[in-house]
Amino acid sequence: MPTPAHSTVAEPLTYRHDAPLAAGTLVRVPLGRREVLGIVWDGALDAPDPALAAQVRPVAAVFDALPALNAHWRSLVAFAARYYQRALGEVALAALPPQLRQVSAEQLARRLNRAARLAKDAPAPGRPPAASESVALTGDQQRALAEIEHESGPFLLFGATGSGKTEVYLRAAEAALARDPQAQVLVLVPEINLTPQLLARFQARFGDHAVAAQHSGLTPAQRLQGWLAAHLGTARIVLGTRMAVLASLPRLALVVVDEEHDASYKQQEGARYSARDLAVYRGHAEGVKVILGSATPSLESWHQSRPASGDDPGGRYRRLAMPGRIGAAEGGGWPRVRRVDMGHQPKGTLIAPPLLAAIQERVARGEQALLLLNRRGYAPVLYCADCGWKSECPHCSAYRVFHKVDRSLRCHHCGFAERVPRACPDCGNIDIGAIGRGTEQLEEQLAALLAGVQRPGGEPVRIARIDADSTRGQGQLEAQLAQVHAGEVDVLVGTQMITKGHDFRRVTLVAAVNPDGALFSSDFRAPERLFALLMQASGRAGRDAASHGTAEMWLQSHHPDHPLYAMLKAHDYPGFARLQLDERAQAGLPPFTHLALLRADARSQGAAQDFLNAAAQQARQDFAADPALVGAQAAVRWYPAVPLPVQRVAGVERAQMLLESPSRAALQRVLAACQPLLHGLRADGKHRGVVRWLVDVDPVAV
Ligand code: ADP
Ligand code: ZN
Ligand code: ZN
């Protein structure tokens, strides 16, 4: 079924009400035959035409127990809608907790009473808590905090893993709260489930009641409660994933974006906003300081924080460096990086003998090892050597992955799953084989390879796996992480999930089993992501100061001399960034240009591409003839439509078209003008096959 590209109203609608309503007031209004939540966007019309007023429908109910959403919030939402080319109403409603759409004014009033009672019973927030007095700040931390105190930012806190960034966030938050008894701090994190420690540290420092979490893992009631706490000001700290950037925070005083390089800050559906970029915008608009923190900053933020030199006035961000690990000797404490040349290993080697020996040695000493393989399942493809059959997904241009645990073939794109056939479906050959390896297979083969090894007490080695499959159930991830922390696991196998901020104290060896794939990807950001992933993984080794001298990070590679690995070995992010930025400057890629994607999904690849190419052709004609657009159009380069890397998903063909410009403003003007053009094209009968189209501004994957 074709679905409309935008299901929400693009522009504000007009309703009447007896008394004036302040902008930002929440209301319920009739829309067609339904009654829906609405936000008063503008106050009263100056001189309503009486004839018109009679036709306009009345507001059904006013949520007058709730303070209006303030002008800052409204302009943030308006900016996000404009910049990311979505309907205002869509962005505004998506920023509110879903339950708010269902409650009546009376139900909400009851919730508010309860929230007020809870707030009264809670211990007074903002008393300067005991914990912070116990640690003496390092020199780097003191310098960073002094700059944050005296300069206006935005700040890029370029701090190694374990350099004490979190302590800087906590102290900066403390200072902001101490200055103003009502101040609020927004802390963004990529994924709360993977890094529960950060939330725990904020709660320990500021009290459970003062911290409201905002993420998609909460129940609708919890989300509403947290949102209300933020909106009413009872929450002093709002800690959440990307959605939290749009929280209503009337007394916002500081914004922190942890792991600012993380791709999960980019929303991948609806309004495809970057929470990191919106955080910077929000800080600027509200006159509030913003701290972006990372050990491997995005190249955009790195470039934006370059110091002035020669003719170059430098970037707009202020870079604060914290290169040393807490508790490490001067400049030290890094795991030694060891590269294994897989070209010198027998074909099909999963774990090279020297790495296996190193793992055995660690485990025998009672230490933990962590093995990273960024591919889940048992094998990415099943294959028949007789006739060439492969486990293709009938609905997608992708192979179904073999999962041995339940003997299924599962498509990781559309979810289509079947039991593994006993014999080749095409020729009946019963000897079908697997190509490539995933975490399930690594876990299985490792068990065989380590079968003879004993732990210090003489017990056998314990292996565990953490990936999206092993953690599907409620609470499974937490339980598995707890096992690792408790020392009940000797070797942990997993996808990138295991590289996030976990503070595993006993891990002394980390190995990337097969990281090469990203070196030659068609996505220009793949090396940047790989470098960040491997740095983050290496940060898991030797967290405990006692193991600082002996921790190791192993890389198995067919290209061990690749500059990316050399920079990794030297723990040289700035060197890596310099190489990448030189390449990007030469190729005319971000941060030196700005990108947007037009995407179309259709019944056939041809229909999707035709739609995009027709749009480009019409835009070239129309915009060049429009004095208001001709300049912008000249500054934007349109590339031909191409299929997406996975071009068919769930039976829908997908195509995209890249737009590139050295000028963000020009690109924005062209994209805005494309909206009516694309709506018009879609409505015209020639493009019936198009299921939907969308615009992705500043895409993270191309
Ligand atoms: P990051 O966020 O940069 O990875 P953390 O803030 O988590 O680093 O700090 C790493 C460890 O060092 C944590 O256990 C933290 O409690 C501790 N720590 C942070 N600052 C100090 C300090 N000034 N003195 C002693 N320990 C510290
Ligand atoms: Zn066959
Ligand atoms: Zn599929």
PDB file of N, CA and C in Angstrom, residues 161-249:
ATOM      1  N   THR A 161      40.107   7.213  26.645  1.00  0.00           N
ATOM      2  CA  THR A 161      39.257   6.360  27.478  1.00  0.00           C
ATOM      3  C   THR A 161      39.908   6.247  28.849  1.00  0.00           C
ATOM      4  N   GLY A 162      39.156   6.497  29.894  1.00  0.00           N
ATOM      5  CA  GLY A 162      39.720   6.393  31.232  1.00  0.00           C
ATOM      6  C   GLY A 162      40.525   7.609  31.647  1.00  0.00           C
ATOM      7  N   SER A 163      40.380   8.708  30.903  1.00  0.00           N
ATOM      8  CA  SER A 163      41.113   9.923  31.270  1.00  0.00           C
ATOM      9  C   SER A 163      40.341  10.749  32.297  1.00  0.00           C
ATOM     10  N   GLY A 164      39.116  10.326  32.602  1.00  0.00           N
ATOM     11  CA  GLY A 164      38.335  11.064  33.593  1.00  0.00           C
ATOM     12  C   GLY A 164      37.383  12.082  32.996  1.00  0.00           C
ATOM     13  N   LYS A 165      36.870  11.806  31.787  1.00  0.00           N
ATOM     14  CA  LYS A 165      35.905  12.717  31.167  1.00  0.00           C
ATOM     15  C   LYS A 165      34.629  12.801  31.987  1.00  0.00           C
ATOM     16  N   THR A 166      34.159  11.630  32.444  1.00  0.00           N
ATOM     17  CA  THR A 166      32.901  11.619  33.180  1.00  0.00           C
ATOM     18  C   THR A 166      32.997  12.497  34.427  1.00  0.00           C
ATOM     19  N   GLU A 167      34.161  12.452  35.069  1.00  0.00           N
ATOM     20  CA  GLU A 167      34.348  13.295  36.251  1.00  0.00           C
ATOM     21  C   GLU A 167      34.255  14.782  35.873  1.00  0.00           C
ATOM     22  N   VAL A 168      34.744  15.116  34.679  1.00  0.00           N
ATOM     23  CA  VAL A 168      34.640  16.510  34.218  1.00  0.00           C
ATOM     24  C   VAL A 168      33.169  16.883  33.996  1.00  0.00           C
ATOM     25  N   TYR A 169      32.406  15.963  33.381  1.00  0.00           N
ATOM     26  CA  TYR A 169      30.973  16.245  33.180  1.00  0.00           C
ATOM     27  C   TYR A 169      30.300  16.475  34.537  1.00  0.00           C
ATOM     28  N   LEU A 170      30.608  15.600  35.488  1.00  0.00           N
ATOM     29  CA  LEU A 170      29.965  15.681  36.796  1.00  0.00           C
ATOM     30  C   LEU A 170      30.290  17.009  37.486  1.00  0.00           C
ATOM     31  N   ARG A 171      31.568  17.398  37.423  1.00  0.00           N
ATOM     32  CA  ARG A 171      31.961  18.645  38.094  1.00  0.00           C
ATOM     33  C   ARG A 171      31.355  19.861  37.388  1.00  0.00           C
ATOM     34  N   ALA A 172      31.328  19.822  36.057  1.00  0.00           N
ATOM     35  CA  ALA A 172      30.754  20.952  35.321  1.00  0.00           C
ATOM     36  C   ALA A 172      29.262  21.061  35.642  1.00  0.00           C
ATOM     37  N   ALA A 173      28.605  19.898  35.766  1.00  0.00           N
ATOM     38  CA  ALA A 173      27.187  19.895  36.116  1.00  0.00           C
ATOM     39  C   ALA A 173      26.997  20.439  37.528  1.00  0.00           C
ATOM     40  N   GLU A 174      27.835  19.997  38.444  1.00  0.00           N
ATOM     41  CA  GLU A 174      27.762  20.491  39.827  1.00  0.00           C
ATOM     42  C   GLU A 174      27.877  22.003  39.877  1.00  0.00           C
ATOM     43  N   ALA A 175      28.846  22.513  39.113  1.00  0.00           N
ATOM     44  CA  ALA A 175      29.071  23.957  39.123  1.00  0.00           C
ATOM     45  C   ALA A 175      27.847  24.691  38.576  1.00  0.00           C
ATOM     46  N   ALA A 176      27.261  24.151  37.491  1.00  0.00           N
ATOM     47  CA  ALA A 176      26.087  24.806  36.897  1.00  0.00           C
ATOM     48  C   ALA A 176      24.917  24.798  37.878  1.00  0.00           C
ATOM     49  N   LEU A 177      24.727  23.677  38.567  1.00  0.00           N
ATOM     50  CA  LEU A 177      23.611  23.572  39.508  1.00  0.00           C
ATOM     51  C   LEU A 177      23.849  24.445  40.732  1.00  0.00           C
ATOM     52  N   ALA A 178      25.114  24.571  41.116  1.00  0.00           N
ATOM     53  CA  ALA A 178      25.415  25.373  42.302  1.00  0.00           C
ATOM     54  C   ALA A 178      25.177  26.864  42.035  1.00  0.00           C
ATOM     55  N   ARG A 179      25.403  27.272  40.774  1.00  0.00           N
ATOM     56  CA  ARG A 179      25.232  28.687  40.430  1.00  0.00           C
ATOM     57  C   ARG A 179      23.783  29.126  40.467  1.00  0.00           C
ATOM     58  N   ASP A 180      22.875  28.214  40.143  1.00  0.00           N
ATOM     59  CA  ASP A 180      21.462  28.578  40.040  1.00  0.00           C
ATOM     60  C   ASP A 180      20.654  27.442  40.661  1.00  0.00           C
ATOM     61  N   PRO A 181      19.906  27.728  41.715  1.00  0.00           N
ATOM     62  CA  PRO A 181      19.199  26.647  42.422  1.00  0.00           C
ATOM     63  C   PRO A 181      18.137  25.951  41.571  1.00  0.00           C
ATOM     64  N   GLN A 182      17.832  26.500  40.390  1.00  0.00           N
ATOM     65  CA  GLN A 182      16.840  25.840  39.540  1.00  0.00           C
ATOM     66  C   GLN A 182      17.427  25.298  38.244  1.00  0.00           C
ATOM     67  N   ALA A 183      18.731  25.482  38.066  1.00  0.00           N
ATOM     68  CA  ALA A 183      19.352  25.128  36.790  1.00  0.00           C
ATOM     69  C   ALA A 183      19.174  23.648  36.468  1.00  0.00           C
ATOM     70  N   GLN A 184      19.170  23.352  35.166  1.00  0.00           N
ATOM     71  CA  GLN A 184      19.049  21.968  34.692  1.00  0.00           C
ATOM     72  C   GLN A 184      20.187  21.647  33.728  1.00  0.00           C
ATOM     73  N   VAL A 185      20.583  20.381  33.728  1.00  0.00           N
ATOM     74  CA  VAL A 185      21.672  19.935  32.862  1.00  0.00           C
ATOM     75  C   VAL A 185      21.165  18.791  31.992  1.00  0.00           C
ATOM     76  N   LEU A 186      21.473  18.865  30.708  1.00  0.00           N
ATOM     77  CA  LEU A 186      21.100  17.805  29.774  1.00  0.00           C
ATOM     78  C   LEU A 186      22.340  16.989  29.434  1.00  0.00           C
ATOM     79  N   VAL A 187      22.267  15.674  29.642  1.00  0.00           N
ATOM     80  CA  VAL A 187      23.393  14.797  29.332  1.00  0.00           C
ATOM     81  C   VAL A 187      22.936  13.774  28.300  1.00  0.00           C
ATOM     82  N   LEU A 188      23.567  13.791  27.126  1.00  0.00           N
ATOM     83  CA  LEU A 188      23.194  12.835  26.079  1.00  0.00           C
ATOM     84  C   LEU A 188      24.213  11.706  26.024  1.00  0.00           C
ATOM     85  N   VAL A 189      23.716  10.493  25.891  1.00  0.00           N
ATOM     86  CA  VAL A 189      24.576   9.314  25.761  1.00  0.00           C
ATOM     87  C   VAL A 189      24.073   8.503  24.574  1.00  0.00           C
ATOM     88  N   PRO A 190      24.961   7.732  23.911  1.00  0.00           N
ATOM     89  CA  PRO A 190      24.508   6.981  22.733  1.00  0.00           C
ATOM     90  C   PRO A 190      23.476   5.921  23.086  1.00  0.00           C
ATOM     91  N   GLU A 191      23.755   5.111  24.087  1.00  0.00           N
ATOM     92  CA  GLU A 191      22.834   4.032  24.432  1.00  0.00           C
ATOM     93  C   GLU A 191      22.900   3.788  25.931  1.00  0.00           C
ATOM     94  N   ILE A 192      21.807   3.970  26.603  1.00  0.00           N
ATOM     95  CA  ILE A 192      21.838   3.840  28.070  1.00  0.00           C
ATOM     96  C   ILE A 192      22.026   2.387  28.501  1.00  0.00           C
ATOM     97  N   ASN A 193      21.394   1.459  27.789  1.00  0.00           N
ATOM     98  CA  ASN A 193      21.458   0.049  28.199  1.00  0.00           C
ATOM     99  C   ASN A 193      22.878  -0.492  28.205  1.00  0.00           C
ATOM    100  N   LEU A 194      23.694   0.013  27.284  1.00  0.00           N
ATOM    101  CA  LEU A 194      25.055  -0.495  27.188  1.00  0.00           C
ATOM    102  C   LEU A 194      25.982   0.172  28.194  1.00  0.00           C
ATOM    103  N   THR A 195      25.568   1.297  28.739  1.00  0.00           N
ATOM    104  CA  THR A 195      26.445   2.016  29.658  1.00  0.00           C
ATOM    105  C   THR A 195      25.683   2.458  30.913  1.00  0.00           C
ATOM    106  N   PRO A 196      25.180   1.474  31.664  1.00  0.00           N
ATOM    107  CA  PRO A 196      24.388   1.847  32.841  1.00  0.00           C
ATOM    108  C   PRO A 196      25.221   2.578  33.903  1.00  0.00           C
ATOM    109  N   GLN A 197      26.562   2.424  33.831  1.00  0.00           N
ATOM    110  CA  GLN A 197      27.404   3.053  34.857  1.00  0.00           C
ATOM    111  C   GLN A 197      27.272   4.572  34.853  1.00  0.00           C
ATOM    112  N   LEU A 198      27.119   5.144  33.656  1.00  0.00           N
ATOM    113  CA  LEU A 198      27.083   6.602  33.583  1.00  0.00           C
ATOM    114  C   LEU A 198      25.864   7.135  34.333  1.00  0.00           C
ATOM    115  N   LEU A 199      24.718   6.505  34.084  1.00  0.00           N
ATOM    116  CA  LEU A 199      23.498   6.900  34.792  1.00  0.00           C
ATOM    117  C   LEU A 199      23.701   6.716  36.298  1.00  0.00           C
ATOM    118  N   ALA A 200      24.290   5.575  36.657  1.00  0.00           N
ATOM    119  CA  ALA A 200      24.500   5.289  38.083  1.00  0.00           C
ATOM    120  C   ALA A 200      25.395   6.354  38.723  1.00  0.00           C
ATOM    121  N   ARG A 201      26.412   6.806  37.967  1.00  0.00           N
ATOM    122  CA  ARG A 201      27.307   7.811  38.547  1.00  0.00           C
ATOM    123  C   ARG A 201      26.625   9.154  38.729  1.00  0.00           C
ATOM    124  N   PHE A 202      25.767   9.522  37.794  1.00  0.00           N
ATOM    125  CA  PHE A 202      25.024  10.769  37.966  1.00  0.00           C
ATOM    126  C   PHE A 202      24.040  10.650  39.120  1.00  0.00           C
ATOM    127  N   GLN A 203      23.407   9.473  39.241  1.00  0.00           N
ATOM    128  CA  GLN A 203      22.463   9.291  40.345  1.00  0.00           C
ATOM    129  C   GLN A 203      23.192   9.332  41.681  1.00  0.00           C
ATOM    130  N   ALA A 204      24.368   8.692  41.734  1.00  0.00           N
ATOM    131  CA  ALA A 204      25.113   8.681  42.988  1.00  0.00           C
ATOM    132  C   ALA A 204      25.532  10.104  43.372  1.00  0.00           C
ATOM    133  N   ARG A 205      25.857  10.897  42.370  1.00  0.00           N
ATOM    134  CA  ARG A 205      26.345  12.247  42.654  1.00  0.00           C
ATOM    135  C   ARG A 205      25.213  13.216  42.996  1.00  0.00           C
ATOM    136  N   PHE A 206      24.094  13.098  42.290  1.00  0.00           N
ATOM    137  CA  PHE A 206      23.059  14.125  42.443  1.00  0.00           C
ATOM    138  C   PHE A 206      21.777  13.622  43.113  1.00  0.00           C
ATOM    139  N   GLY A 207      21.711  12.333  43.394  1.00  0.00           N
ATOM    140  CA  GLY A 207      20.504  11.776  43.997  1.00  0.00           C
ATOM    141  C   GLY A 207      19.563  11.238  42.939  1.00  0.00           C
ATOM    142  N   ASP A 208      18.934  10.113  43.226  1.00  0.00           N
ATOM    143  CA  ASP A 208      18.037   9.467  42.252  1.00  0.00           C
ATOM    144  C   ASP A 208      16.932  10.405  41.772  1.00  0.00           C
ATOM    145  N   HIS A 209      16.383  11.180  42.694  1.00  0.00           N
ATOM    146  CA  HIS A 209      15.230  12.019  42.348  1.00  0.00           C
ATOM    147  C   HIS A 209      15.585  13.156  41.414  1.00  0.00           C
ATOM    148  N   ALA A 210      16.836  13.583  41.477  1.00  0.00           N
ATOM    149  CA  ALA A 210      17.231  14.737  40.674  1.00  0.00           C
ATOM    150  C   ALA A 210      17.509  14.351  39.230  1.00  0.00           C
ATOM    151  N   VAL A 211      17.654  13.051  38.958  1.00  0.00           N
ATOM    152  CA  VAL A 211      18.035  12.607  37.617  1.00  0.00           C
ATOM    153  C   VAL A 211      16.851  11.933  36.926  1.00  0.00           C
ATOM    154  N   ALA A 212      16.479  12.435  35.771  1.00  0.00           N
ATOM    155  CA  ALA A 212      15.414  11.793  34.993  1.00  0.00           C
ATOM    156  C   ALA A 212      16.037  11.188  33.743  1.00  0.00           C
ATOM    157  N   ALA A 213      15.726   9.916  33.482  1.00  0.00           N
ATOM    158  CA  ALA A 213      16.236   9.263  32.280  1.00  0.00           C
ATOM    159  C   ALA A 213      15.192   9.415  31.169  1.00  0.00           C
ATOM    160  N   GLN A 214      15.669   9.520  29.936  1.00  0.00           N
ATOM    161  CA  GLN A 214      14.775   9.593  28.767  1.00  0.00           C
ATOM    162  C   GLN A 214      15.350   8.724  27.652  1.00  0.00           C
ATOM    163  N   HIS A 215      14.739   7.570  27.446  1.00  0.00           N
ATOM    164  CA  HIS A 215      15.180   6.714  26.345  1.00  0.00           C
ATOM    165  C   HIS A 215      14.057   5.761  25.976  1.00  0.00           C
ATOM    166  N   SER A 216      14.245   5.051  24.861  1.00  0.00           N
ATOM    167  CA  SER A 216      13.132   4.278  24.328  1.00  0.00           C
ATOM    168  C   SER A 216      12.885   2.991  25.115  1.00  0.00           C
ATOM    169  N   GLY A 217      13.783   2.613  26.020  1.00  0.00           N
ATOM    170  CA  GLY A 217      13.567   1.403  26.806  1.00  0.00           C
ATOM    171  C   GLY A 217      12.595   1.596  27.964  1.00  0.00           C
ATOM    172  N   LEU A 218      12.163   2.831  28.204  1.00  0.00           N
ATOM    173  CA  LEU A 218      11.249   3.079  29.326  1.00  0.00           C
ATOM    174  C   LEU A 218       9.815   2.730  28.933  1.00  0.00           C
ATOM    175  N   THR A 219       8.989   2.434  29.926  1.00  0.00           N
ATOM    176  CA  THR A 219       7.565   2.247  29.645  1.00  0.00           C
ATOM    177  C   THR A 219       6.972   3.622  29.322  1.00  0.00           C
ATOM    178  N   PRO A 220       5.832   3.641  28.614  1.00  0.00           N
ATOM    179  CA  PRO A 220       5.220   4.938  28.295  1.00  0.00           C
ATOM    180  C   PRO A 220       4.964   5.776  29.553  1.00  0.00           C
ATOM    181  N   ALA A 221       4.582   5.131  30.643  1.00  0.00           N
ATOM    182  CA  ALA A 221       4.304   5.881  31.872  1.00  0.00           C
ATOM    183  C   ALA A 221       5.591   6.482  32.439  1.00  0.00           C
ATOM    184  N   GLN A 222       6.677   5.704  32.395  1.00  0.00           N
ATOM    185  CA  GLN A 222       7.962   6.217  32.889  1.00  0.00           C
ATOM    186  C   GLN A 222       8.450   7.382  32.038  1.00  0.00           C
ATOM    187  N   ARG A 223       8.230   7.258  30.725  1.00  0.00           N
ATOM    188  CA  ARG A 223       8.692   8.338  29.852  1.00  0.00           C
ATOM    189  C   ARG A 223       7.948   9.623  30.131  1.00  0.00           C
ATOM    190  N   LEU A 224       6.630   9.489  30.323  1.00  0.00           N
ATOM    191  CA  LEU A 224       5.830  10.673  30.620  1.00  0.00           C
ATOM    192  C   LEU A 224       6.285  11.279  31.948  1.00  0.00           C
ATOM    193  N   GLN A 225       6.516  10.414  32.932  1.00  0.00           N
ATOM    194  CA  GLN A 225       6.930  10.899  34.244  1.00  0.00           C
ATOM    195  C   GLN A 225       8.263  11.662  34.159  1.00  0.00           C
ATOM    196  N   GLY A 226       9.220  11.087  33.431  1.00  0.00           N
ATOM    197  CA  GLY A 226      10.519  11.742  33.281  1.00  0.00           C
ATOM    198  C   GLY A 226      10.392  13.051  32.522  1.00  0.00           C
ATOM    199  N   TRP A 227       9.562  13.016  31.483  1.00  0.00           N
ATOM    200  CA  TRP A 227       9.368  14.226  30.687  1.00  0.00           C
ATOM    201  C   TRP A 227       8.759  15.341  31.532  1.00  0.00           C
ATOM    202  N   LEU A 228       7.750  14.963  32.339  1.00  0.00           N
ATOM    203  CA  LEU A 228       7.109  15.960  33.206  1.00  0.00           C
ATOM    204  C   LEU A 228       8.114  16.513  34.215  1.00  0.00           C
ATOM    205  N   ALA A 229       8.944  15.621  34.777  1.00  0.00           N
ATOM    206  CA  ALA A 229       9.932  16.080  35.758  1.00  0.00           C
ATOM    207  C   ALA A 229      10.869  17.112  35.119  1.00  0.00           C
ATOM    208  N   ALA A 230      11.229  16.878  33.861  1.00  0.00           N
ATOM    209  CA  ALA A 230      12.095  17.827  33.163  1.00  0.00           C
ATOM    210  C   ALA A 230      11.343  19.124  32.881  1.00  0.00           C
ATOM    211  N   HIS A 231      10.138  18.991  32.387  1.00  0.00           N
ATOM    212  CA  HIS A 231       9.344  20.159  31.995  1.00  0.00           C
ATOM    213  C   HIS A 231       8.979  21.026  33.201  1.00  0.00           C
ATOM    214  N   LEU A 232       8.706  20.368  34.333  1.00  0.00           N
ATOM    215  CA  LEU A 232       8.318  21.121  35.526  1.00  0.00           C
ATOM    216  C   LEU A 232       9.536  21.613  36.308  1.00  0.00           C
ATOM    217  N   GLY A 233      10.721  21.119  35.930  1.00  0.00           N
ATOM    218  CA  GLY A 233      11.933  21.596  36.590  1.00  0.00           C
ATOM    219  C   GLY A 233      12.332  20.792  37.809  1.00  0.00           C
ATOM    220  N   THR A 234      11.570  19.746  38.154  1.00  0.00           N
ATOM    221  CA  THR A 234      11.955  18.949  39.323  1.00  0.00           C
ATOM    222  C   THR A 234      13.173  18.085  39.014  1.00  0.00           C
ATOM    223  N   ALA A 235      13.355  17.695  37.763  1.00  0.00           N
ATOM    224  CA  ALA A 235      14.574  16.972  37.393  1.00  0.00           C
ATOM    225  C   ALA A 235      15.665  18.000  37.130  1.00  0.00           C
ATOM    226  N   ARG A 236      16.781  17.869  37.844  1.00  0.00           N
ATOM    227  CA  ARG A 236      17.891  18.798  37.641  1.00  0.00           C
ATOM    228  C   ARG A 236      18.796  18.290  36.529  1.00  0.00           C
ATOM    229  N   ILE A 237      18.841  16.971  36.378  1.00  0.00           N
ATOM    230  CA  ILE A 237      19.656  16.362  35.332  1.00  0.00           C
ATOM    231  C   ILE A 237      18.739  15.513  34.464  1.00  0.00           C
ATOM    232  N   VAL A 238      18.766  15.722  33.168  1.00  0.00           N
ATOM    233  CA  VAL A 238      18.065  14.824  32.262  1.00  0.00           C
ATOM    234  C   VAL A 238      19.126  14.073  31.475  1.00  0.00           C
ATOM    235  N   LEU A 239      19.129  12.745  31.638  1.00  0.00           N
ATOM    236  CA  LEU A 239      20.147  11.935  30.993  1.00  0.00           C
ATOM    237  C   LEU A 239      19.444  11.009  30.024  1.00  0.00           C
ATOM    238  N   GLY A 240      19.786  11.098  28.757  1.00  0.00           N
ATOM    239  CA  GLY A 240      19.038  10.287  27.814  1.00  0.00           C
ATOM    240  C   GLY A 240      19.739  10.092  26.495  1.00  0.00           C
ATOM    241  N   THR A 241      19.097   9.312  25.642  1.00  0.00           N
ATOM    242  CA  THR A 241      19.598   9.062  24.303  1.00  0.00           C
ATOM    243  C   THR A 241      19.154  10.211  23.398  1.00  0.00           C
ATOM    244  N   ARG A 242      19.363  10.043  22.087  1.00  0.00           N
ATOM    245  CA  ARG A 242      19.179  11.183  21.172  1.00  0.00           C
ATOM    246  C   ARG A 242      17.850  11.905  21.352  1.00  0.00           C
ATOM    247  N   MET A 243      16.773  11.174  21.679  1.00  0.00           N
ATOM    248  CA  MET A 243      15.467  11.827  21.797  1.00  0.00           C
ATOM    249  C   MET A 243      15.467  12.922  22.860  1.00  0.00           C
ATOM    250  N   ALA A 244      16.355  12.779  23.870  1.00  0.00           N
ATOM    251  CA  ALA A 244      16.348  13.716  24.988  1.00  0.00           C
ATOM    252  C   ALA A 244      16.765  15.119  24.573  1.00  0.00           C
ATOM    253  N   VAL A 245      17.387  15.252  23.392  1.00  0.00           N
ATOM    254  CA  VAL A 245      17.817  16.591  22.983  1.00  0.00           C
ATOM    255  C   VAL A 245      16.605  17.505  22.773  1.00  0.00           C
ATOM    256  N   LEU A 246      15.441  16.892  22.532  1.00  0.00           N
ATOM    257  CA  LEU A 246      14.229  17.690  22.318  1.00  0.00           C
ATOM    258  C   LEU A 246      13.369  17.791  23.580  1.00  0.00           C
ATOM    259  N   ALA A 247      13.926  17.395  24.731  1.00  0.00           N
ATOM    260  CA  ALA A 247      13.162  17.496  25.980  1.00  0.00           C
ATOM    261  C   ALA A 247      12.900  18.965  26.304  1.00  0.00           C
ATOM    262  N   SER A 248      11.802  19.199  27.014  1.00  0.00           N
ATOM    263  CA  SER A 248      11.521  20.556  27.467  1.00  0.00           C
ATOM    264  C   SER A 248      12.295  20.785  28.763  1.00  0.00           C
ATOM    265  N   LEU A 249      13.239  21.723  28.732  1.00  0.00           N
ATOM    266  CA  LEU A 249      14.085  22.013  29.902  1.00  0.00           C
ATOM    267  C   LEU A 249      14.093  23.519  30.125  1.00  0.00           C
TER     268      LEU A 249
END
